[in-house]
Coordinates of C-alpha atoms and ligand atoms in Angstrom, one line a residue:
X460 CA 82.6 19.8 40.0
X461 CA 81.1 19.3 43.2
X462 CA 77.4 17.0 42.6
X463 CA 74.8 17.3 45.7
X464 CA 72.9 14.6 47.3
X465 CA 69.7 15.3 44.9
X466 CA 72.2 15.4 41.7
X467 CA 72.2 11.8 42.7
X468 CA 69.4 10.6 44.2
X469 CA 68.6 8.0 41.1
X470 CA 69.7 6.4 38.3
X471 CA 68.9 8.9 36.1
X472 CA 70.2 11.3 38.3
X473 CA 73.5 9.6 37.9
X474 CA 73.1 9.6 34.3
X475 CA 72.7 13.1 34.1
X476 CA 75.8 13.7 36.4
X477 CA 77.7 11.8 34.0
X478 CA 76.6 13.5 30.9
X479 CA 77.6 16.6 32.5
X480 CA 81.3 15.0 33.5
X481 CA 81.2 13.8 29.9
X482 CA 81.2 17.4 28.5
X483 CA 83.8 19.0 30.6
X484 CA 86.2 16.3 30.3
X485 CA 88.8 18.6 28.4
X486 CA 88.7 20.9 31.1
X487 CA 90.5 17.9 33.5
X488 CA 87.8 17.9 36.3
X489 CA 87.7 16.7 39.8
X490 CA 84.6 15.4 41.3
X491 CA 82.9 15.8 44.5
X492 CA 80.0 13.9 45.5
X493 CA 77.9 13.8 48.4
X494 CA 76.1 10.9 49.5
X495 CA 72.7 10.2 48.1
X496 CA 69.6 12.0 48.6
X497 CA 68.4 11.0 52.4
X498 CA 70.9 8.7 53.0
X499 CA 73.1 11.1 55.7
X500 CA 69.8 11.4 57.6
X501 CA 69.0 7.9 57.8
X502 CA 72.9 6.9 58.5
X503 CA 72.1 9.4 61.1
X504 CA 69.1 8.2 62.5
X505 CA 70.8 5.2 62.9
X506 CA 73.4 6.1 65.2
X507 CA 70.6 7.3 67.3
X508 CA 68.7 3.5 67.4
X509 CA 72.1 2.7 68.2
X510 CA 72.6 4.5 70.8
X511 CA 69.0 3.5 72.3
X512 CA 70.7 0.1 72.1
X513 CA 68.5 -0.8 69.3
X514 CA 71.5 -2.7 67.0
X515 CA 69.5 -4.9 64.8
X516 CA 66.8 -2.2 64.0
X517 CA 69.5 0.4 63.7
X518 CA 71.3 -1.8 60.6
X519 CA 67.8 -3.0 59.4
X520 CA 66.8 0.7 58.6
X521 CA 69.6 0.6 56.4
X522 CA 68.6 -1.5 54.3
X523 CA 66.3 0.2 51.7
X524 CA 68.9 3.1 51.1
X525 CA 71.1 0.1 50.7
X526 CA 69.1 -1.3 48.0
X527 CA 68.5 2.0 46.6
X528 CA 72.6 1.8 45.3
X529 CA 72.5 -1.5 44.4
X530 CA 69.5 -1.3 42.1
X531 CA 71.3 2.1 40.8
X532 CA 74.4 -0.3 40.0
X533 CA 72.5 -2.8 38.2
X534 CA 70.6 -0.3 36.2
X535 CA 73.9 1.5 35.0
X536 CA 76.3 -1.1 35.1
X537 CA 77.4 -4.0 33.8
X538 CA 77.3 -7.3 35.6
X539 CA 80.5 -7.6 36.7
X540 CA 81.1 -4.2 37.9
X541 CA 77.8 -4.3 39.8
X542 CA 78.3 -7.3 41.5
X543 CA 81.5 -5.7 42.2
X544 CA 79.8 -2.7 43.8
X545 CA 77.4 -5.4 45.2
X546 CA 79.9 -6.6 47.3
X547 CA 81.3 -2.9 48.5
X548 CA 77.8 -2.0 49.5
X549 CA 78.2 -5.6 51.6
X550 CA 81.1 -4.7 53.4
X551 CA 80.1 -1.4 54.3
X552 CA 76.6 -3.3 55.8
X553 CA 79.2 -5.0 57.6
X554 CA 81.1 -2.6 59.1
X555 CA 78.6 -0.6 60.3
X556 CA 76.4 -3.3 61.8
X557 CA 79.9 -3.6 64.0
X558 CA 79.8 0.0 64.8
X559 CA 76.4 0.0 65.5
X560 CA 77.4 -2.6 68.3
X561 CA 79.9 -0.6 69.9
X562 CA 77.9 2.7 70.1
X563 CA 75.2 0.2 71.6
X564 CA 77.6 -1.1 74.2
X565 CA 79.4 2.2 74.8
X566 CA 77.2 5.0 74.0
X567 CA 79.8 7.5 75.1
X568 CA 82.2 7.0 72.7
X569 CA 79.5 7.7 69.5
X570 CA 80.6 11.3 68.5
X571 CA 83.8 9.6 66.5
X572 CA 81.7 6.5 65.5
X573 CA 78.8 8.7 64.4
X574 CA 81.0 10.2 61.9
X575 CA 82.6 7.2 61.0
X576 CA 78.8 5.7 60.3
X577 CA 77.7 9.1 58.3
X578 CA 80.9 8.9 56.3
X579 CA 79.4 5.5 54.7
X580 CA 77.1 8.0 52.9
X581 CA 80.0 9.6 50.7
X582 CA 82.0 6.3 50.5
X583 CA 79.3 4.4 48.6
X584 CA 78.1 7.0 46.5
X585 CA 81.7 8.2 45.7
X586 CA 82.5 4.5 44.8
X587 CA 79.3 4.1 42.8
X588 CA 79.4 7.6 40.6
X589 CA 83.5 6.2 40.0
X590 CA 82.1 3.4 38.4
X591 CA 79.0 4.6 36.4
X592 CA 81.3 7.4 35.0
X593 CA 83.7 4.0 34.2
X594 CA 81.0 2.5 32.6
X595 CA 80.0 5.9 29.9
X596 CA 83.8 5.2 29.0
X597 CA 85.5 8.1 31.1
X598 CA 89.0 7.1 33.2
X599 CA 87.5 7.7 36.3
X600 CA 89.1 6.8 39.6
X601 CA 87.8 6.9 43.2
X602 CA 89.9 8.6 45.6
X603 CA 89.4 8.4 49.7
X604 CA 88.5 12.1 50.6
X605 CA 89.7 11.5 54.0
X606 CA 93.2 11.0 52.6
X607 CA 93.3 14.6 51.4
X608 CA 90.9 16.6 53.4
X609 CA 92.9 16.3 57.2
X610 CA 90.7 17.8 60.2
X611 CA 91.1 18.6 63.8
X612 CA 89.2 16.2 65.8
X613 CA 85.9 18.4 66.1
X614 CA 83.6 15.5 65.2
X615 CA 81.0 16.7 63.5
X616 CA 81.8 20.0 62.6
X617 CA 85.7 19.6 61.7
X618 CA 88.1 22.0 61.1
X619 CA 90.1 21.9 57.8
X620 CA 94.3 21.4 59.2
X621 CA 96.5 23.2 57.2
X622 CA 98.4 19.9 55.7
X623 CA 94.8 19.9 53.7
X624 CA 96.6 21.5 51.0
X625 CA 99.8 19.4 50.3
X626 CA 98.0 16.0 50.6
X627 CA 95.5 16.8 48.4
X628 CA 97.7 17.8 45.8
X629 CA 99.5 14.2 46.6
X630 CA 96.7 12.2 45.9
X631 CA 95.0 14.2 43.4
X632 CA 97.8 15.7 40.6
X633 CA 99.1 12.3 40.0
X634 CA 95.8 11.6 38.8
X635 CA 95.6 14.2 36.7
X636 CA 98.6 14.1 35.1
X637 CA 97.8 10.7 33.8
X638 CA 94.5 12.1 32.3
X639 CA 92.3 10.5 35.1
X640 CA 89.4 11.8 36.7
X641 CA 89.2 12.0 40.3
X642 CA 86.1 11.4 42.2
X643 CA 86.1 11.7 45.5
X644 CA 83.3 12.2 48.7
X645 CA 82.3 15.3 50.3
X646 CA 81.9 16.0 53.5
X647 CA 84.1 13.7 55.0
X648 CA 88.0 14.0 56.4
X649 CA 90.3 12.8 58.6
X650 CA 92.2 13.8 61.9
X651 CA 95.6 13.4 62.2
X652 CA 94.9 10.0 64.1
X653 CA 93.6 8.4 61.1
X654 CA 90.4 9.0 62.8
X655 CA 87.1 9.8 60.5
X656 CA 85.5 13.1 60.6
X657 CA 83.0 15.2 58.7
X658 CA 83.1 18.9 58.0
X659 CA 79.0 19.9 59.0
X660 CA 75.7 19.3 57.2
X661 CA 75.9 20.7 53.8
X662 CA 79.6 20.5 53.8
X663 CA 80.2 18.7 50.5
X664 CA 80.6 22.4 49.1
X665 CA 83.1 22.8 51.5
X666 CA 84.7 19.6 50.4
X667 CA 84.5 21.0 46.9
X668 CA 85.8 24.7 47.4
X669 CA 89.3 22.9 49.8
X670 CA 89.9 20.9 46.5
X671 CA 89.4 23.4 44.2
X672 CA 91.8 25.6 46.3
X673 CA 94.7 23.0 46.4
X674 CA 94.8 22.6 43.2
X675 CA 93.8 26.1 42.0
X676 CA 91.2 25.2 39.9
X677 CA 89.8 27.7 37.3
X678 CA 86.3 27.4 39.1
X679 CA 84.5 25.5 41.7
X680 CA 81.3 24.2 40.4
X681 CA 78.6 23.4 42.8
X682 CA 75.9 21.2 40.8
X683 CA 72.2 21.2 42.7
X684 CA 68.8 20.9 42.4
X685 CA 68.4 24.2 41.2
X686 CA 69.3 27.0 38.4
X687 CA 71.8 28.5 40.7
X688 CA 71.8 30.8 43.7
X689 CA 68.1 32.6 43.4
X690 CA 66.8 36.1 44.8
X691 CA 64.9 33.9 47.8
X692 CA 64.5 30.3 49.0
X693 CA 62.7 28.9 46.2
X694 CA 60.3 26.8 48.5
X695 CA 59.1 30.1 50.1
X696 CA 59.2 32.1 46.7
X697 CA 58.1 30.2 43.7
X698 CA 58.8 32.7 41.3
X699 CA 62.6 33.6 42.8
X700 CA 64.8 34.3 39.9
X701 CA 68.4 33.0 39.2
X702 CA 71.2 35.8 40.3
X703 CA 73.9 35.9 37.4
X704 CA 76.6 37.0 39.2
X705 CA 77.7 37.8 42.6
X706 CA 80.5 39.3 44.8
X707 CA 82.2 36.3 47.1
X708 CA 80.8 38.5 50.0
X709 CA 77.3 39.0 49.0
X710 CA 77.5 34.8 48.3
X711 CA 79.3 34.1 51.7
X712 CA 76.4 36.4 53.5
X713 CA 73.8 34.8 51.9
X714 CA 74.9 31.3 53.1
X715 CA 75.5 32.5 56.2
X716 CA 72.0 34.1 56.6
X717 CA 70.5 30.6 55.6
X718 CA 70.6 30.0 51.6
X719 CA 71.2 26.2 51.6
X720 CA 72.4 26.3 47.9
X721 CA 75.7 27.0 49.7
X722 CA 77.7 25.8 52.7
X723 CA 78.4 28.6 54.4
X724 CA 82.0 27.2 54.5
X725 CA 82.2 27.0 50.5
X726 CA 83.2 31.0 50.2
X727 CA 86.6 31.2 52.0
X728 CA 88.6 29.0 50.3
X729 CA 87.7 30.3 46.9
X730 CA 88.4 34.0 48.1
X731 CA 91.7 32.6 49.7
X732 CA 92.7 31.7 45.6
X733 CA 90.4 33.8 43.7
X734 CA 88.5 31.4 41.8
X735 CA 84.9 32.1 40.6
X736 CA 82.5 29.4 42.4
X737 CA 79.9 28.6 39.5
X738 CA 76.6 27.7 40.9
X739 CA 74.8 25.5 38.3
X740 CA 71.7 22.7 37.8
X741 CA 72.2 19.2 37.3
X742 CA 69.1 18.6 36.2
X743 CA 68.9 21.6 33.5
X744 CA 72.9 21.6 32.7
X745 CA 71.9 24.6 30.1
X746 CA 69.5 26.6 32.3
X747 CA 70.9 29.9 33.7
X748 CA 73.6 29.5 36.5
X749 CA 75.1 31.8 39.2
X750 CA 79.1 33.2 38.9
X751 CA 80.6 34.1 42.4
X752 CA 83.8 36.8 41.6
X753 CA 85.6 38.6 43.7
X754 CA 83.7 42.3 43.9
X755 CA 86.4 44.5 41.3
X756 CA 85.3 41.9 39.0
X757 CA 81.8 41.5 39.7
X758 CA 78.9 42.9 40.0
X759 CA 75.7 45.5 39.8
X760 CA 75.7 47.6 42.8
X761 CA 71.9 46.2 43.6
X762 CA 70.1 44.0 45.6
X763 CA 70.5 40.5 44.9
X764 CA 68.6 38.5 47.1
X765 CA 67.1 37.7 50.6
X766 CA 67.8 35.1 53.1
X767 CA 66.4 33.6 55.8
X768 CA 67.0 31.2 58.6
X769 CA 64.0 29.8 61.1
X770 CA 64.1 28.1 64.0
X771 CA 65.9 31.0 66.0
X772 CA 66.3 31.9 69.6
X773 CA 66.9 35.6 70.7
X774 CA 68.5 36.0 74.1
X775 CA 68.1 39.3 75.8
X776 CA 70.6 40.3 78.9
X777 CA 69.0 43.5 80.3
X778 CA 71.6 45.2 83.0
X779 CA 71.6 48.7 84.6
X780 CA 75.3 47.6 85.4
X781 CA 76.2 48.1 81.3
X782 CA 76.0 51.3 81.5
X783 CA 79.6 53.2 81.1
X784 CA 80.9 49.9 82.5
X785 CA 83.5 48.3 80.3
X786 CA 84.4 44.4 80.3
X787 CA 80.1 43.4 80.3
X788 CA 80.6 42.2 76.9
X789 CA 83.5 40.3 76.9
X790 CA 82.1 38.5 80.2
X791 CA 79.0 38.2 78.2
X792 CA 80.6 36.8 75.4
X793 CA 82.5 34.3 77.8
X794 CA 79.3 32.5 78.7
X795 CA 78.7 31.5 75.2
X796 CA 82.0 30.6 74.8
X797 CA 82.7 28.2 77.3
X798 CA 79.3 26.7 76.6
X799 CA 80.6 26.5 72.9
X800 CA 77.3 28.6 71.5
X801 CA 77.8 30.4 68.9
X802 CA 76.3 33.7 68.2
X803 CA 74.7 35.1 65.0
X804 CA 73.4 38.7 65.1
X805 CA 74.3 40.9 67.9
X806 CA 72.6 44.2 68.7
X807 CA 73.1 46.4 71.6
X808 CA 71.7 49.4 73.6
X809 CA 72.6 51.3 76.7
X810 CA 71.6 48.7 78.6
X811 CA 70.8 45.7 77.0
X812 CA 72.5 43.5 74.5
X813 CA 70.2 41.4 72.1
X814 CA 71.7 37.8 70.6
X815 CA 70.8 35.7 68.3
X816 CA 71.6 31.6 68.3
X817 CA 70.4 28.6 66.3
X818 CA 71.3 26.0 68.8
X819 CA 70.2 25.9 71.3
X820 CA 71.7 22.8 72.6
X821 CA 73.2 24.2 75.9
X822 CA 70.9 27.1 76.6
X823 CA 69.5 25.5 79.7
X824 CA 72.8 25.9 81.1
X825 CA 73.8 29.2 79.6
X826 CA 70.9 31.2 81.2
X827 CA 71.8 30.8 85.1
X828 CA 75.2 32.2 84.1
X829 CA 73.8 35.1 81.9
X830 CA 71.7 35.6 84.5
X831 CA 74.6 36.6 87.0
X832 CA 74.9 39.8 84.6
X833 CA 71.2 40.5 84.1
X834 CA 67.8 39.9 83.7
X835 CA 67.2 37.1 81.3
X836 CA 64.7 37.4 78.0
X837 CA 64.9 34.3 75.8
X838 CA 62.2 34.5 72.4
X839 CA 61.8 30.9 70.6
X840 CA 60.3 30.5 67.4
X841 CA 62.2 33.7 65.6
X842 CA 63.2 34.1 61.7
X843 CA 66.2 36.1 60.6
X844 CA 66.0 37.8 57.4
X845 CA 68.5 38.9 55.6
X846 CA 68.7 41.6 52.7
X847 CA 71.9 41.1 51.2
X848 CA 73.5 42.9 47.6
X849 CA 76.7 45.1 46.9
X850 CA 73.8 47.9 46.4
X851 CA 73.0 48.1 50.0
X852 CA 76.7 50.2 50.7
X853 CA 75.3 53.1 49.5
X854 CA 71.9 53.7 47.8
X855 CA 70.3 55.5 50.0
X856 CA 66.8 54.8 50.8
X857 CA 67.0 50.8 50.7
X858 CA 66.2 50.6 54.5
X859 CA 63.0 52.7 54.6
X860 CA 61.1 50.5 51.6
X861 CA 61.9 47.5 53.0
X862 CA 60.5 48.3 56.1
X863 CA 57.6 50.1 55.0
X864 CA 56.7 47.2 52.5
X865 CA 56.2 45.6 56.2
X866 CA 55.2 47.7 58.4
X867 CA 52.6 45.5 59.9
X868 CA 55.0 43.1 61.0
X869 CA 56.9 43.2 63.9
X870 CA 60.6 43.2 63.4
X871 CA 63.6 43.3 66.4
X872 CA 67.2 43.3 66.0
X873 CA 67.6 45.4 63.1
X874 CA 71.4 45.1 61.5
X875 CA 73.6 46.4 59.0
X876 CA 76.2 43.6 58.9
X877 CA 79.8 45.1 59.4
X878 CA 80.7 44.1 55.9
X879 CA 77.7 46.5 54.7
X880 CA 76.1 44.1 52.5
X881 CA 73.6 43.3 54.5
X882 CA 70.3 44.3 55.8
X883 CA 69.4 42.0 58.6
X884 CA 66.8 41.4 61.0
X885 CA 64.3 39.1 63.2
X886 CA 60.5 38.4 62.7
X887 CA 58.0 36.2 64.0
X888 CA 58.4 33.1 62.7
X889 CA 54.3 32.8 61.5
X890 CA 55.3 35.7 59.8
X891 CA 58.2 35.1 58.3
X892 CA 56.6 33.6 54.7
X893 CA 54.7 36.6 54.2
X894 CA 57.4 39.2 55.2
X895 CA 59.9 37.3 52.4
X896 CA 57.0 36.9 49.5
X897 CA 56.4 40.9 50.2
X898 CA 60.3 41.9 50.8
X899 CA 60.5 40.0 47.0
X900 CA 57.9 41.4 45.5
X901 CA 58.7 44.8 46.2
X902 CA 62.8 44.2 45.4
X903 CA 62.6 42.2 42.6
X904 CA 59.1 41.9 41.0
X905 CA 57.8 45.5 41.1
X906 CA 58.9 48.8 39.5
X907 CA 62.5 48.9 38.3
X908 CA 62.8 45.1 37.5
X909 CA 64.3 44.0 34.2
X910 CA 62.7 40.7 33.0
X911 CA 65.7 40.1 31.8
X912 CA 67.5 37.2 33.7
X913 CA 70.8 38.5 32.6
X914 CA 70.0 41.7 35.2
X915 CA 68.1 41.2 38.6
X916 CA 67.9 44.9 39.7
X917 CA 66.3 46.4 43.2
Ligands
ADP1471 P1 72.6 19.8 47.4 O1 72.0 18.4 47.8 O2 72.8 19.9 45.9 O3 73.7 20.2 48.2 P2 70.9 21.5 48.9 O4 69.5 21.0 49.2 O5 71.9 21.5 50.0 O6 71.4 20.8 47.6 O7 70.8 23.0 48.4 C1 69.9 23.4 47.3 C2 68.6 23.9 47.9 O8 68.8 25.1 48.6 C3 67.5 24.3 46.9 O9 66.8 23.1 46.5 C4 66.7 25.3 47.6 O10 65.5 24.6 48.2 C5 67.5 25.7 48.8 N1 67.7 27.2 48.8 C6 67.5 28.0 49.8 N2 67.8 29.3 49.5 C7 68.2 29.3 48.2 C8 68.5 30.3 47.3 N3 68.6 31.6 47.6 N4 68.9 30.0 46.0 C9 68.8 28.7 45.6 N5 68.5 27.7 46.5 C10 68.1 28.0 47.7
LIG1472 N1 75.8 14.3 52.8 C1 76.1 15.4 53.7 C2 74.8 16.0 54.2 O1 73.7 15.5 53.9 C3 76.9 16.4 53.0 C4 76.3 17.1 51.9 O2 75.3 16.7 51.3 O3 76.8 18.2 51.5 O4 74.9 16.8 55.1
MG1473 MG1 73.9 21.1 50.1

């Protein structure tokens, strides 16, 4: 039972998180927690004062998110054990007032202290949720994610190591065995150095679906702010609807394709052990959820819902010297490899190749080598959208309504993903609200639509 940062942003949040723990007790849970609502931005924030060789400022912005879990402790707890908690929340002040100093002194050396800072996040609120779950009388114990969750050292953005597996189960079955409940942090692992990494924004789910694959849970639960996985972003669609079930790939390509809900991480691991991922609310435990099955198990041959990711750059290499040639992409793809970019939709022609990336971090040096195949188009301000459902393989017909239903809209890079669930491609990003809000309509509000929320049909 994995609980996001919103699931525990207050006391009552907490509350609610272990109310929930409370009823599923028979079913021996484990519990993931991610730090607490805002807290991983302003940890990171910090680094960055830090590394401007602001120390005191960076540790004094601290200092209300601080609070925040201390007044959270004395509101649940009881003296002792938040005093207790008190005094955890101390040492961790501590400790990263000292790392702030180092990154200040050596700025160079931040991208393994920057994880080791944002790692405070998980550690408190992992300590904290331990205790308040003590405190409604459950046997809860806190265990150090980065003891079970070993990483390469790509700080950051870690890799999962295969030993992930084995020292889980060490630190975790003993545990369970003796009737305890495990809570430990998301997002948060460790290299085979000892050293402190982090798996990626959002990676909590990740955390969840490695545990839940060590130990081969019945299901990996991923408790949010909302009722499940919906037919659109809900902050761009106010009326999207929760999807009841969904195929592992149709899930895995709408996190890809930008549905926050999930890591885009969370998928594989599950698939690896066929369990069903259960996507549910925290704040509305009995409101309608979303089941991710593998696809002989699941699911209407429809569309479920559609993604989207802003903030996109589209890099065009135009070259006369593609054509009948063989090797141009793989020197292309070269380029973005040894400038560690990666690439999210690709489409090609004769004699062009259109790409997609979302960081754009290194493109300043990527485009003097791309342009040593071509001539150089690069479009900022993009939004990929992303039809996605099983229903997409073959009902024929999909393609021309949604492009009809915006046919005043400019749209590039048109995709069918290899895995043929989805329907993907790039608009304007000032356009991008109204393309989704009409792509919905016409999918999911219109003709053909049961009200039901047990069927979400195209
Ligand atoms: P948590 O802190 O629980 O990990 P996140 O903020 O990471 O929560 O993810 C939940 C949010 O994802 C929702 O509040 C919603 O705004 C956003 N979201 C984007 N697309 C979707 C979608 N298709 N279904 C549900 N939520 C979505
Ligand atoms: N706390 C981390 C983040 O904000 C991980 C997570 O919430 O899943 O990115
Ligand atoms: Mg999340």
């Amino acid at each position: 039972m994995k609980f996001g940062g919103t699931s525990v942003e207050n006391a009552d949040a907490f509350r609610n998180v272990a109310a929930i723990v409370k009823s599923a007790v028979h079913s021996q849970p484990v519990i993931v927690v991610s730090a607490i609502a805002g807290f991983t931005n302003l940890l990171l924030k910090s680094v960055e004062k830090a590394i401007a060789g602001d120390t005191k400022g960076a540790t004094r912005s601290l200092e209300p998110d601080l609070a925040r879990h201390n007044a959270i402790a004395k509101d649940l707890l009881k003296a002792e054990a938040a005093a207790a908690f008190e005094q955890t929340v101390g040492v961790a002040r501590a400790e990263i007032r000292q790392l702030h100093k180092i990154i200040a002194a050596h700025p160079v050396t931040s991208p393994p202290l920057q994880d080791e800072i944002v790692a405070f996040g998980e550690h408190l609120s992992s300590q904290l949720l331990a205790a308040v779950l003590r405190e409604v009388g459950l046997a809860a114990r806190y265990v150090d994610a980065r003891r079970c969750i070993r990483t390469n050292e790509d700080y950051g953005n870690a890799a999962p190591q295969p030993g992930t597996n084995e020292a889980t189960t060490a630190e975790v079955s003993p545990l369970l065995h003796a009737a305890k409940i495990p809570v430990l942090g998301g997002f948060i692992g460790s290299s085979d150095n000892r050293v402190t990494t982090t798996l990626g924004r959002g990676g909590s789910d990740y955390t969840a679906a490695l545990v839940g694959a060590a130990l081969d849970a019945r299901e990996i639960q991923i408790w949010t702010d909302v009722s499940g996985v919906l037919t659109a972003d809900p902050r761009v669609v106010s009326n999207a609807k929760t999807i009841p079930v969904l195929s592992y790939q149709e899930a895995a390509e709408l996190a890809y394709f930008g549905a926050k809900v999930l890591h885009p991480k969370t998928i594989q691991p599950a698939i690896d052990k066929n369990i069903a991922v259960r996507v549910c609310n925290s704040r509305e435990p009995k409101a309608a959820s979303t089941l991710i099955v593998s696809e002989s198990e699941a699911t209407p041959q429809t569309i479920k819902a559609i993604a989207h990711k802003s903030g996109i750059t589209t890099v065009q290499v135009t070259s006369a010297r593609m054509l009948g040639a063989y090797g141009f992409l793989r020197a292309l793809f070269d380029i973005f490899d040894r400038h560690r970019t990666a690439v999210d939709v690709v489409t090609t022609s004769e004699v062009s190749v259109s790409l997609s990336i979302d960081d754009t971090g290194a493109l300043s040096q990527l485009i003097p080598d791309l342009e040593q195949l071509g001539t150089v188009d690069i479009e900022e301000g993009r939004t990929i959208i992303s039809v996605v459902g099983e229903g997409l393989r073959n009902t024929p017909g999909i393609a021309s309504r949604v492009f009809s239903e915006i046919n005043d809209i400019n749209v590039s890079m048109i995709s069918v993903g290899a895995s043929s669930v989805n329907l993907t491609f790039m608009v304007d990003e000032a356009r991008a609200e109204e393309a989704i809000q009409r792509l919905h309509r016409v999918c999911f509000e219109e003709a053909g639509v049961s009200t039901s929320r047990e069927e979400v049909v195209a």
